[in-house]
C-alpha positions as a printed Julia matrix, in Angstrom:
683×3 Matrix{Float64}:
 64.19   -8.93   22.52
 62.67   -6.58   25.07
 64.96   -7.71   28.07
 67.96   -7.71   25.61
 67.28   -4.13   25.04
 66.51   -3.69   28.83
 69.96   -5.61   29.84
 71.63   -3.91   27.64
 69.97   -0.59   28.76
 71.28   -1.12   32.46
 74.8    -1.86   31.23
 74.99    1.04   29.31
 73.55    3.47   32.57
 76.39    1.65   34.63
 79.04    2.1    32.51
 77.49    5.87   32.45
 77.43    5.94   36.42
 80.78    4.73   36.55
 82.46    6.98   34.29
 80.37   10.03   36.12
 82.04    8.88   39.28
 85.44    8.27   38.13
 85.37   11.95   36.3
 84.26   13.78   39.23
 87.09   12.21   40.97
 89.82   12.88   38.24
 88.83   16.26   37.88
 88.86   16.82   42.08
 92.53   15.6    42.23
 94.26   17.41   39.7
 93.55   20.41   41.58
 95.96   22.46   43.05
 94.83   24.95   45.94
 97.05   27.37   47.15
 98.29   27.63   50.84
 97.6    30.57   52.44
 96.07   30.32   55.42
 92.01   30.46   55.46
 91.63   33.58   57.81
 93.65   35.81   55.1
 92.2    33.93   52.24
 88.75   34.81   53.75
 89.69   38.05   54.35
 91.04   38.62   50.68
 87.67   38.07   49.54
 85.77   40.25   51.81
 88.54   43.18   50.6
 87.88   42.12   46.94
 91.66   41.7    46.6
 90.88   38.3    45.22
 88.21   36.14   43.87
 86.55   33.19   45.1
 88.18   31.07   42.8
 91.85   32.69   42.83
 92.88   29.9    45.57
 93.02   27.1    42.65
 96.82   27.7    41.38
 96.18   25.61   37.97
 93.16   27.05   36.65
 94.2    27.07   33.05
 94.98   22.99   33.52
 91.64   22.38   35.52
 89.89   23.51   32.22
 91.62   21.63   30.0
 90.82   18.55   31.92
 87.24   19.39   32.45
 86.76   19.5    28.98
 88.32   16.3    27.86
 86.5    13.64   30.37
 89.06   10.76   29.29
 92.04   12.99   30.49
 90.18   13.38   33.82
 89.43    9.56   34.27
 92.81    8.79   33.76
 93.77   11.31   36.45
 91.32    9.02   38.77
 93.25    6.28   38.82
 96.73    8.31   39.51
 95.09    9.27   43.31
 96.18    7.28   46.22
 94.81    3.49   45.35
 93.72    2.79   48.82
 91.25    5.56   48.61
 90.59    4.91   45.0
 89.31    1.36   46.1
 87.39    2.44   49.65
 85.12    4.85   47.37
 84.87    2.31   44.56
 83.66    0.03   47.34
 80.86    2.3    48.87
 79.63    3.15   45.11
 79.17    0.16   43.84
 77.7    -1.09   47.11
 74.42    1.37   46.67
 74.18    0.89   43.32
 73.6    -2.9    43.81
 71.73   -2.58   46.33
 69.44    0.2    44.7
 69.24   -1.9    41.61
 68.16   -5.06   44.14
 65.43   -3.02   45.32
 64.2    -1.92   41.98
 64.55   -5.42   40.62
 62.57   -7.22   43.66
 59.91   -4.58   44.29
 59.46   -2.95   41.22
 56.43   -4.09   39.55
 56.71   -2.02   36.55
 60.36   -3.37   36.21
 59.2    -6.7    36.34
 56.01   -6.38   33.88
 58.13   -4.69   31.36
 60.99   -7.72   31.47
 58.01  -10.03   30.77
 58.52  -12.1    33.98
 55.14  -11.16   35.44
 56.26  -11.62   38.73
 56.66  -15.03   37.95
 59.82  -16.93   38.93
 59.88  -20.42   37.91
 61.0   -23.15   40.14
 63.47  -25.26   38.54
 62.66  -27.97   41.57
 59.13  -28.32   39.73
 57.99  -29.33   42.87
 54.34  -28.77   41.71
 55.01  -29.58   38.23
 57.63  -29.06   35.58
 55.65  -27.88   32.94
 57.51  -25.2    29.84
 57.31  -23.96   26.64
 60.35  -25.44   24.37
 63.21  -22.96   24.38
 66.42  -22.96   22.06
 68.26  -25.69   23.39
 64.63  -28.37   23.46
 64.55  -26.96   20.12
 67.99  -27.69   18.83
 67.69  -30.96   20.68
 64.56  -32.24   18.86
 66.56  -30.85   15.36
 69.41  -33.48   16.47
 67.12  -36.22   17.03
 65.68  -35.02   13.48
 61.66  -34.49   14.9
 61.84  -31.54   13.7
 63.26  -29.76   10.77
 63.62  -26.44    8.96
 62.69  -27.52    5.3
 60.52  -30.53    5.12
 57.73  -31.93    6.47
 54.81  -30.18    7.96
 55.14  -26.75    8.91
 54.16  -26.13   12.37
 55.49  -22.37   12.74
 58.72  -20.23   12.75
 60.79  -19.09   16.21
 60.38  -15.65   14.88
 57.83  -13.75   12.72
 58.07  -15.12    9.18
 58.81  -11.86    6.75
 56.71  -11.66    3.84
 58.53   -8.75    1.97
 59.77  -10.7    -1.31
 63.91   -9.24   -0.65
 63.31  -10.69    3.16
 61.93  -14.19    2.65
 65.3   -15.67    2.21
 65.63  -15.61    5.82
 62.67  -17.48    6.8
 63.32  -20.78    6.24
 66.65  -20.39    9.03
 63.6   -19.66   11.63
 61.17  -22.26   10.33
 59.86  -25.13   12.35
 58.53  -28.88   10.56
 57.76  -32.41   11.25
 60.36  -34.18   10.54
 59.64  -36.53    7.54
 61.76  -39.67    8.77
 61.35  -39.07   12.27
 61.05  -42.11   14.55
 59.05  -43.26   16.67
 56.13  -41.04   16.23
 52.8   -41.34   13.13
 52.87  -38.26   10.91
 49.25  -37.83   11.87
 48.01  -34.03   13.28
 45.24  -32.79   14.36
 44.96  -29.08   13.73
 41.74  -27.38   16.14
 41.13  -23.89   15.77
 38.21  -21.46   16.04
 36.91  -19.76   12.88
 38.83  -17.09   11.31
 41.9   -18.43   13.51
 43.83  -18.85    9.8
 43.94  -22.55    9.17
 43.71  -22.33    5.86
 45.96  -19.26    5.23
 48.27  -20.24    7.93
 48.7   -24.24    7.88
 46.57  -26.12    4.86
 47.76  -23.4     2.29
 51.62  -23.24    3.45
 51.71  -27.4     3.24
 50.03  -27.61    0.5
 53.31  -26.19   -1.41
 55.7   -27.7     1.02
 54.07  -31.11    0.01
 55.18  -30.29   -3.49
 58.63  -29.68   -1.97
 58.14  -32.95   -0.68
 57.38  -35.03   -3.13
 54.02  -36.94   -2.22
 50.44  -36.95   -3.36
 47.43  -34.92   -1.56
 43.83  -34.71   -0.93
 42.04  -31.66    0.13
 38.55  -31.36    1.45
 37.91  -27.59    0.58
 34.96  -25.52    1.67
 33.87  -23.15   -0.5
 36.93  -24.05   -2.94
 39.39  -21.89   -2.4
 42.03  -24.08   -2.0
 41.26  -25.3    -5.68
 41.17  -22.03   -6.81
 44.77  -21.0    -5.34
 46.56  -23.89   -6.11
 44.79  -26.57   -9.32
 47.47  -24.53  -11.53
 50.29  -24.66   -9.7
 50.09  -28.43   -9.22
 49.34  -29.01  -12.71
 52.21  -27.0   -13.41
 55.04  -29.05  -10.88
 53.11  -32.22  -13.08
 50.74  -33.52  -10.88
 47.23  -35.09  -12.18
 44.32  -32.58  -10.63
 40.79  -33.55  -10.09
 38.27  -31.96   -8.03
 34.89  -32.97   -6.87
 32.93  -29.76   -6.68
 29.55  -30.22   -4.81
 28.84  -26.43   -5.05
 28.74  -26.57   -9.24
 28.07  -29.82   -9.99
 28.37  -28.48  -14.03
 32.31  -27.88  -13.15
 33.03  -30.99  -11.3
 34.74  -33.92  -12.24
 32.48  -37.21  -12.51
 32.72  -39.46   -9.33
 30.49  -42.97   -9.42
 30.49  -44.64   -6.21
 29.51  -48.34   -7.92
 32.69  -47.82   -9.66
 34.34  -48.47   -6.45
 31.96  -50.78   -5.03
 33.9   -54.49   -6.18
 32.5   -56.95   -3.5
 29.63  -58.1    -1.38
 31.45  -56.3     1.39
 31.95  -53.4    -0.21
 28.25  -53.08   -1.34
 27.6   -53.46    2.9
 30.09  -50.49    3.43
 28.75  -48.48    0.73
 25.18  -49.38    2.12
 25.97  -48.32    5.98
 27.3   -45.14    4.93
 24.73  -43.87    2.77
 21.87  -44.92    5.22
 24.16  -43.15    8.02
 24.33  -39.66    5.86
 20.82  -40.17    3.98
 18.65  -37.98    4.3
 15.33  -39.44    6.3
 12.96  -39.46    8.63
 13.64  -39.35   12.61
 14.35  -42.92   13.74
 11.75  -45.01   15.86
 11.3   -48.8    15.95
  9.23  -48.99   12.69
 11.67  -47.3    10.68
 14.6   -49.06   12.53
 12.53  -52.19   11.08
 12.2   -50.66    7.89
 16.06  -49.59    7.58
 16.75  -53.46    8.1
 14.57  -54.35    5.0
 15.96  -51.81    2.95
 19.16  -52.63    2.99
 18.5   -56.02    2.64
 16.74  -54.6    -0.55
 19.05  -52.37   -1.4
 21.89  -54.68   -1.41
 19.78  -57.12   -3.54
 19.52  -54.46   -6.23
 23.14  -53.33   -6.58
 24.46  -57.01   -6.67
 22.13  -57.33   -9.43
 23.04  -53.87  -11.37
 26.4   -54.86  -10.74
 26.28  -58.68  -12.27
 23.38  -57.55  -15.58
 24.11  -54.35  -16.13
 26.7   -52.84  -18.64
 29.33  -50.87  -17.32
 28.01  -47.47  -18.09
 25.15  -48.16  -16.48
 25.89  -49.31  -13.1
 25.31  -46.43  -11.21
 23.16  -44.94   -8.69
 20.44  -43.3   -10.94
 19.89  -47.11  -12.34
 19.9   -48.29   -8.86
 16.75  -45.79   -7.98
 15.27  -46.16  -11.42
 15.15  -49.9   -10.7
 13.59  -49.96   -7.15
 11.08  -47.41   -8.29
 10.16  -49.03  -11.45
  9.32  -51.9    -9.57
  8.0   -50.56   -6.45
  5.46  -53.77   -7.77
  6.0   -56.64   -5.6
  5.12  -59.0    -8.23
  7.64  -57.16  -10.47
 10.77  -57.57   -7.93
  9.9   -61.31   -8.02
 10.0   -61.64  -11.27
 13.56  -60.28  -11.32
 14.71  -62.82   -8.26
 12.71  -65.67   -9.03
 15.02  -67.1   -11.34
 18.17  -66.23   -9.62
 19.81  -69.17   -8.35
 19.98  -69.34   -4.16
 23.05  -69.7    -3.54
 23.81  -66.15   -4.13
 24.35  -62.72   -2.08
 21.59  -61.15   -4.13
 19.08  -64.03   -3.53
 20.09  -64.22   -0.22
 19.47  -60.48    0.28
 16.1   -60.47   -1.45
 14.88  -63.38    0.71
 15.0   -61.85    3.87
 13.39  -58.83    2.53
 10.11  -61.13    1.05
 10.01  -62.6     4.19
  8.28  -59.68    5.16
  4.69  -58.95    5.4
  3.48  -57.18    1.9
  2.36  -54.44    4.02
  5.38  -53.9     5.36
  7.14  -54.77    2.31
  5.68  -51.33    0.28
  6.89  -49.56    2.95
 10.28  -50.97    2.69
 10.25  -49.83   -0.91
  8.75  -46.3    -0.34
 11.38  -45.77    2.66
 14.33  -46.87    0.29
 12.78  -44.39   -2.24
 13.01  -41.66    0.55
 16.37  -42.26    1.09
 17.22  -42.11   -2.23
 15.6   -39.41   -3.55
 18.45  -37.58   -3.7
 19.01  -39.39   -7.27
 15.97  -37.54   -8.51
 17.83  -34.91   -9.55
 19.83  -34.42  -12.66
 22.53  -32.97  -11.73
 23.46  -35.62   -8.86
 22.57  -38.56  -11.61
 25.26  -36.42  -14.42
 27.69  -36.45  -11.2
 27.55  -40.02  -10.19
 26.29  -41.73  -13.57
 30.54  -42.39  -14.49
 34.15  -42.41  -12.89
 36.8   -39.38  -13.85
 38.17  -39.69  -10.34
 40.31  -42.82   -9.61
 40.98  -42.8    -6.27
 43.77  -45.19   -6.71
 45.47  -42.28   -8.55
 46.96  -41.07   -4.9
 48.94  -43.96   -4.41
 49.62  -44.93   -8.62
 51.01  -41.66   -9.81
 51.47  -37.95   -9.13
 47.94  -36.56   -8.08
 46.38  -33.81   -6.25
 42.5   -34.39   -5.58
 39.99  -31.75   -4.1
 36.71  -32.04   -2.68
 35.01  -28.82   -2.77
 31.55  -29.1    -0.11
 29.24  -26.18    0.35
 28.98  -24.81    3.91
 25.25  -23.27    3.59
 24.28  -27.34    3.32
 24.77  -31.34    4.12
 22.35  -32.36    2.02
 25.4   -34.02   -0.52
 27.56  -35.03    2.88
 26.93  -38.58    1.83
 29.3   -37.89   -1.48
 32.2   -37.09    0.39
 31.63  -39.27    3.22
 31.33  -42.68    0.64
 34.45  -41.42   -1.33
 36.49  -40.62    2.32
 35.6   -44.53    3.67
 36.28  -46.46    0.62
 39.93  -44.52    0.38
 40.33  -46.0     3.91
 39.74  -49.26    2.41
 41.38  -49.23   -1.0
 44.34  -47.56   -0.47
 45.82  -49.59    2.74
 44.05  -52.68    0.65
 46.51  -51.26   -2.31
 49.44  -51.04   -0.64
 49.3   -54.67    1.39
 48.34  -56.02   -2.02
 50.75  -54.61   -4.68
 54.85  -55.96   -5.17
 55.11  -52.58   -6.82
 58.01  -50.97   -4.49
 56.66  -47.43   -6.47
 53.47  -47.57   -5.06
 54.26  -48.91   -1.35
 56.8   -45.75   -1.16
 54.15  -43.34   -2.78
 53.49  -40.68    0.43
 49.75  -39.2     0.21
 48.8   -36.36    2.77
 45.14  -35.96    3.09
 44.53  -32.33    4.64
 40.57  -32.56    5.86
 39.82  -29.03    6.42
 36.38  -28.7     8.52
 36.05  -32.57    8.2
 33.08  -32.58   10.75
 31.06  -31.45    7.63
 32.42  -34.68    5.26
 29.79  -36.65    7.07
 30.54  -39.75    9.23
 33.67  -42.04    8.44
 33.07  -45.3     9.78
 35.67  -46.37   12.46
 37.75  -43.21   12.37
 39.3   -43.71   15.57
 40.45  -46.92   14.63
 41.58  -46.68   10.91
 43.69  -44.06   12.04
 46.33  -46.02   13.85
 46.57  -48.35   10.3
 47.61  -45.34    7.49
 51.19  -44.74    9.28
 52.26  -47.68    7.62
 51.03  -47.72    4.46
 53.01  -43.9     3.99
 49.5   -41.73    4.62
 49.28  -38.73    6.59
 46.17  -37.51    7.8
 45.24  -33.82    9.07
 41.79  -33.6    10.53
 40.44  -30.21   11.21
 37.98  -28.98   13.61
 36.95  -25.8    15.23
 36.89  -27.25   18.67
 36.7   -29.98   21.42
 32.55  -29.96   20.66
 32.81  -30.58   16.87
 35.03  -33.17   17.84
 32.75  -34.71   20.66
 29.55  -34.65   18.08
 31.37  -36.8    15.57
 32.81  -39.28   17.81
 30.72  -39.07   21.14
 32.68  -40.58   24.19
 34.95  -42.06   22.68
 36.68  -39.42   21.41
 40.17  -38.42   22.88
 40.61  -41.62   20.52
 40.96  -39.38   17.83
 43.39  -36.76   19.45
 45.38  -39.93   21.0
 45.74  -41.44   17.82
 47.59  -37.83   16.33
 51.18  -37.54   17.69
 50.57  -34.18   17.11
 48.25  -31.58   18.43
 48.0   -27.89   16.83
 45.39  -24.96   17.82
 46.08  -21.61   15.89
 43.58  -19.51   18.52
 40.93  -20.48   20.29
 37.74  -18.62   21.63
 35.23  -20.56   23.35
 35.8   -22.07   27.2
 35.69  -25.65   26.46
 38.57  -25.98   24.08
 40.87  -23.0    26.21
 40.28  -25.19   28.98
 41.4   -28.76   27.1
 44.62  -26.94   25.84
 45.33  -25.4    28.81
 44.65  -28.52   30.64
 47.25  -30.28   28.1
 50.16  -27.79   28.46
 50.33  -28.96   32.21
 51.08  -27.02   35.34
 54.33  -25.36   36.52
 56.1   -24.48   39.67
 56.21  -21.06   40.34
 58.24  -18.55   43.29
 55.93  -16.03   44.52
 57.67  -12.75   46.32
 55.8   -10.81   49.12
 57.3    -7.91   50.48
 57.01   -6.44   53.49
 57.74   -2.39   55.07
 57.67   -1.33   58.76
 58.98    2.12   59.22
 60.82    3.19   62.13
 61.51    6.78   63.42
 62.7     8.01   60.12
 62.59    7.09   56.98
 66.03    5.83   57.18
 65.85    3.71   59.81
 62.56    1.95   57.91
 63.07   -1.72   57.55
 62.23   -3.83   54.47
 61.68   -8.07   54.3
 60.69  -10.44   51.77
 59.8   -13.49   51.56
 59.66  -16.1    48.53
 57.1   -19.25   49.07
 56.82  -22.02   45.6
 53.33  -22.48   44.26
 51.86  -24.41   41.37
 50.33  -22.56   38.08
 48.76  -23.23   34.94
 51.66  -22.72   32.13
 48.84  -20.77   30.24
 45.44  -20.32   32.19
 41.75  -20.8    30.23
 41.85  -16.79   29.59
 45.42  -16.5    28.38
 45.09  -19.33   26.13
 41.89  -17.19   24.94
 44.03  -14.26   24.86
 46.85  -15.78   22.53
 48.38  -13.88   20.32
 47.03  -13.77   17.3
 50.07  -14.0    15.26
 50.98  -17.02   17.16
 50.53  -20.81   18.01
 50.85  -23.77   20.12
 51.9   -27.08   18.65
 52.32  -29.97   20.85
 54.63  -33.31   19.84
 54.21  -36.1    21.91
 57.64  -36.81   23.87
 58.8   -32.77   24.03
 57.88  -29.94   25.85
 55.18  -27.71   23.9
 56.28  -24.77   21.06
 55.47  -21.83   21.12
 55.78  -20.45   17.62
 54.73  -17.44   14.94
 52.2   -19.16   12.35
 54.11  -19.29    9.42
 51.6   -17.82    6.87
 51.41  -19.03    2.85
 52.49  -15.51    1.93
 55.93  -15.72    3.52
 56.52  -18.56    1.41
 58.99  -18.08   -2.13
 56.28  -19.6    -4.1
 53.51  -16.99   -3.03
 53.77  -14.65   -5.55
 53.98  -16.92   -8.12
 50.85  -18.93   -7.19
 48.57  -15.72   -6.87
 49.09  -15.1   -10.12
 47.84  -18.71  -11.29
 44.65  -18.27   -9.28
 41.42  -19.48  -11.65
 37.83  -18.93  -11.17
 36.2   -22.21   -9.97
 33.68  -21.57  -12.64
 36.2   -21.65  -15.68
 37.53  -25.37  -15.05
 36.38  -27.69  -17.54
 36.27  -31.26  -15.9
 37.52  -33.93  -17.62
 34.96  -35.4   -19.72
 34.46  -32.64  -21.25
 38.01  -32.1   -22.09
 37.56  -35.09  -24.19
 34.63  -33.79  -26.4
 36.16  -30.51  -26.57
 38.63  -30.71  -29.47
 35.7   -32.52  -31.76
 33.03  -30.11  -30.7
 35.63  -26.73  -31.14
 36.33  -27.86  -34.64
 32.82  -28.21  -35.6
 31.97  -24.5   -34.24
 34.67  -23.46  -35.65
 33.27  -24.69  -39.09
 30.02  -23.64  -38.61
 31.53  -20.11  -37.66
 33.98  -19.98  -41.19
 31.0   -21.31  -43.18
 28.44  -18.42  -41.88
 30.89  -15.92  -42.85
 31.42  -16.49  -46.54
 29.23  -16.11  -49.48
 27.83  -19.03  -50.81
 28.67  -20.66  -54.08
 26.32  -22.64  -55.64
 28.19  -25.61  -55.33
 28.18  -25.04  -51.15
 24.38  -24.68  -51.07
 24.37  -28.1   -52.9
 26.48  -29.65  -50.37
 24.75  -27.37  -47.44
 21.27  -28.86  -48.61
 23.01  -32.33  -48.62
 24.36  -31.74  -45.06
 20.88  -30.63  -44.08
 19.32  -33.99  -45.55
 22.03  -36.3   -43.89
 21.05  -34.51  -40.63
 17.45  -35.36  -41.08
 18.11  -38.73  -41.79
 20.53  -38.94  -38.54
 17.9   -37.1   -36.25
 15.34  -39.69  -37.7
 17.49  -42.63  -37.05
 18.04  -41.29  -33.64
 14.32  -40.77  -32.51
 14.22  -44.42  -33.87
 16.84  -46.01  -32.01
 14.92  -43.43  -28.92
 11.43  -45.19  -30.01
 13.24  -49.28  -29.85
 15.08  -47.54  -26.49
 11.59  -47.07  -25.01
 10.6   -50.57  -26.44
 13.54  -52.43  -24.77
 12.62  -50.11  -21.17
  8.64  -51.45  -21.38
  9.95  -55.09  -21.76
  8.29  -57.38  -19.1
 10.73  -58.32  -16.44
 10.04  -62.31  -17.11
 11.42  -61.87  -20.44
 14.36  -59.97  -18.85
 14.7   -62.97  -16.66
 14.43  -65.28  -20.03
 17.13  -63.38  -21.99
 19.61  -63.61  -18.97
 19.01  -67.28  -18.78
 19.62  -67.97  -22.67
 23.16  -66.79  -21.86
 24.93  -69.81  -20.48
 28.29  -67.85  -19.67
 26.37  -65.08  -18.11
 27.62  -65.35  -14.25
 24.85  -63.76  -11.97
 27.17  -62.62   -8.9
């Protein structure tokens, strides 16, 4: 816009210059001077017979044209046309050549056209680096990588409006991912410093455009504001909403991570990834020996939780109950001894008796460490049952959130067990199922600060194997480092395997050096000027020269310095954009959705949805009942009620009391009872 306006500006000053010149000529040829020689017209004067200006004949004419410039630049062109053209010639000689000067030399000139002094070299002799203009733009729009509507939102060629009359013209400026686009995995990795906008800017503003879409979608939210913006708004377009929320346990949605766990190699995944985000003491080559044990132990215990235990009870808390109950050796054996050999569990429990007893208690109190974690009561209420399917992403219409806190990791391992079995299941799902419904289902899994979800096994890898079974994934980091912790050398894997590469600002020297690094380098014309004066100033002499060199499209500092309403997206094939950051309030929907905002606090998860019609009417009774007077008849039937509850809260510390009984059984005659069940299967 500003060398529009500047363009324009020069146009308008010639046109100006012109018309100057061609009035000043009009109005010097229309006029008429008298002729009388100049001695007596001097001499007139001196005599005051006759003023100065008496020798113009058409003086009444002259003002006339004077004051109506048109009528005078039409008289310029009625002159002789030979000298018409020799002055044209000389004027518009200097002004070229003054406008040369000022164009070349001018620094301020060139500064304010944007240009920098920076001439690009269209040889690219040193490199051919440049940001996307209109016609790689329109290009990739033909080739359908990118769109205007759907997809994933990269940014807008101009600033996105947010006034409500003005958002109509957004989407004509916006910039997505094509859906359908060839050739290229919908994965992106978004990296971005804190308070760059990632959620405001890019999570928040797909997160509605995946409605728009059609597909399914998993958030990872710290602190939860994604679930408080937008748990309404899905439930409202129909989709199913649950949320695990590891900030208020008391408000979260029940996840079990036995429910999940269907195999002897999914009880060795579920094993390495809670041992990888436990909790425990620094490693050395006792507790490396000691890790071995326990899982061996570990392992032993779930396969049998999993094969004796009811349903409701295979969970974690049973799983620590268990090995702490019988931290006894002679206990464990009782529970194995029976168990025939050819098993997983056997097989798992051997190689932790082989161990010396010594080293066997330690075993157990290590596990116990790592465990501890299912102490509490709120972790055990969390995990004890399943309200979140994850095979709800790829079955029917869902929208799942993860809220983690950001003051701690010390529940990393929840997120991180539920992440890596999705990796599994799902693509497992999709291979598995003839259900056309569910191999077309889309899921877009948006992992905002995923560096605190804990460590997904094989990242790098699994990547490259969700394209195909329709999932999207969107890792986000804060920079190169974050990314280096997780994945150590290896990990360019990570930004190799995502076609597409996004930062929203950047402030530390690492990362402003990787992006720069990645936008390339460019050939450039440099200008030098030189002046030698000569006698005068008018015989000084001026010379230029103009030499290529090779520049950074954006150096470390200027990608530092980006503008802040701005950002860089890179697709692998094209030349990089350079875009506005299309923010989630200069979408239609905005206004709408800020009204449906909740307080984290007042969702009611969904087992105790179920319990809440019941319980209501009962309060609700108790409520009526306290309010009227009572007939004799109602303290009959009160006292009645009161006696029936006695009798229920005595049959309940009874069934408590044979609870206990059952809990204090020996294990042998555990052992004995799941023996007199011939169609009891073990594994």
């Amino acid at each position: 816009m500003k060398k529009k306006i500047t363009i324009v500006t020069i146009l308008i000053i010639l046109a100006l210059i012109y018309g100057a010149i061609f009035y000043v000529i009009g109005t010097v040829s229309s006029i008429q001077i008298s002729k009388i020689p100049i001695s007596q017209y001097m001499s007139n004067i001196l005599l005051n017979k006759i003023k100065p200006l008496d020798i113009i004949q058409n003086k009444s004419e002259l003002i006339h044209i004077i004051k109506n410039p048109l009528l005078a630049i039409k008289q310029a062109f009625s002159i002789n046309k030979t000298v018409f053209l020799i002055i044209m010639i000389i004027v518009t000689i200097l002004v070229l050549y003054r406008l040369a000067m000022i164009t070349i030399f001018n620094e301020q000139i060139f500064n304010y056209l944007g240009f920098n002094k920076l001439i690009k070299d269209k040889k690219g002799t040193f490199g051919t680096s440049k940001f996307a203009d209109a016609k790689d733009i329109n290009k990739m729009k033909k080739q359908k990588t990118l769109e205007n509507e759907k997809g994933i939102i990269l940014g807008s060629i101009k600033k996105p409006y947010t006034l409500e009359s003005l958002k109509k013209y957004n989407t004509k400026y916006r910039i997505t991912i094509g859906p359908k686009v060839k050739m290229l995995n919908g994965h992106a990795i978004v990296v971005s410093g804190s308070g760059a906008g990632k959620t405001f800017n890019f999570v928040l503003t797909n997160a509605i455009n995946a409605i728009r879409d059609g597909v399914n979608v998993l958030f990872t939210d710290p602190k939860g504001e994604l679930f408080k913006t937008l748990s309404k708004y899905y439930e409202q377009n129909g989709y199913t909403v649950r949320v695990l929320n590891l900030i208020n346990t008391e408000k979260s949605d029940r996840f079990n991570p036995l429910s999940i766990v269907e195999n002897e190699l999914d009880v060795v995944t579920f094993i390495d990834v809670l041992f990888e985000n436990a909790r425990s003491l620094e490693s050395t080559g006792v507790n490396d020996f000691w890790d071995t044990g326990a899982k061996d132990l570990l392992k032993a215990v779930i396969l049998y939780i999993k094969a004796t235990y009811s349903e409701e009870k295979q969970n974690m808390g049973e799983v620590y109950d268990l090995i702490i109950e019988s931290a006894n050796i002679e206990q464990m054996d009782l529970l194995f001894d029976d168990i025939d050999d050819d098993t997983a569990m056997k097989r798992a429990y051997k190689l932790f008796r082989n161990s010396e007893d010594k080293a066997r208690e330690g075993i157990i109190l290590g596990l116990g460490l790592k465990l501890q974690i299912f102490q509490h009561k709120d972790i055990r209420k969390l995990t004890q049952s399943n309200d979140i399917n994850m095979y709800d992403l790829k079955t029917k219409k869902s929208a799942f959130f993860i809220i983690m806190p950001d003051t701690h990791n010390s529940y990393n391992f929840i997120p991180s067990i539920f992440m890596n079995f999705l990796f599994i299941k799902l693509p497992y799902l999709h291979d598995n199922t003839s259900d056309e419904k569910i191999k077309n289902t889309k899921l877009r899994i948006f992992a905002d600060e995923i560096a605190n979800v804990g460590k997904i096994a094989n990242l790098k890898n699994v990547i490259t194997t969700l394209r195909s079974r329709k999932i999207d994934f969107f890792p986000i980091y804060q920079n190169i480092a974050q990314i280096k912790e997780v994945f150590g050398k290896g990990w360019e894997t990570i930004t190799g395997n995502c076609d597409t590469f996004i930062t929203l600002g950047v402030n530390d020297e690492e990362t402003s050096e990787y992006i720069s690094e990645k936008l390339g380098k460019q050939t450039i014309k440099t200008i030098s000027k030189n002046k030698t004066d000569g006698l005068t100033k008018i015989a000084s002499v001026k010379r230029w020269s103009i030499s290529e060199q090779q520049r950074d499209l954006m150096q470390p500092s200027e990608v530092k310095r980006l503008n802040k309403f701005k950002c860089i997206a890179f697709i692998r094939g094209e030349n990089p954009l350079l875009l506005y950051k299309y923010p989630f309030s200069a979408l239609d929907e905005y206004k709408e959705i800020k009204k449906l905002e909740i307080n984290i606090n007042d969702y009611v998860p969904v087992y105790q949805r179920q319990k809440e019609p019941e319980e209501t009417k009962q309060e609700n009774k108790q409520f009526v009942l306290s309010k009227q007077p009572a007939e004799p008849t109602e303290v009959i039937e009160k006292e009645d009620q009161n006696q029936e509850q006695q009798k229920n809260h005595t049959e309940q510390e009874q069934e408590k009391e044979t609870h206990q009984e059952q809990q204090e059984k020996t294990n042998e005659e555990i052992i004995l009872d799941i023996m007199e069940d011939d169609d009891e299967d073990i594994i």
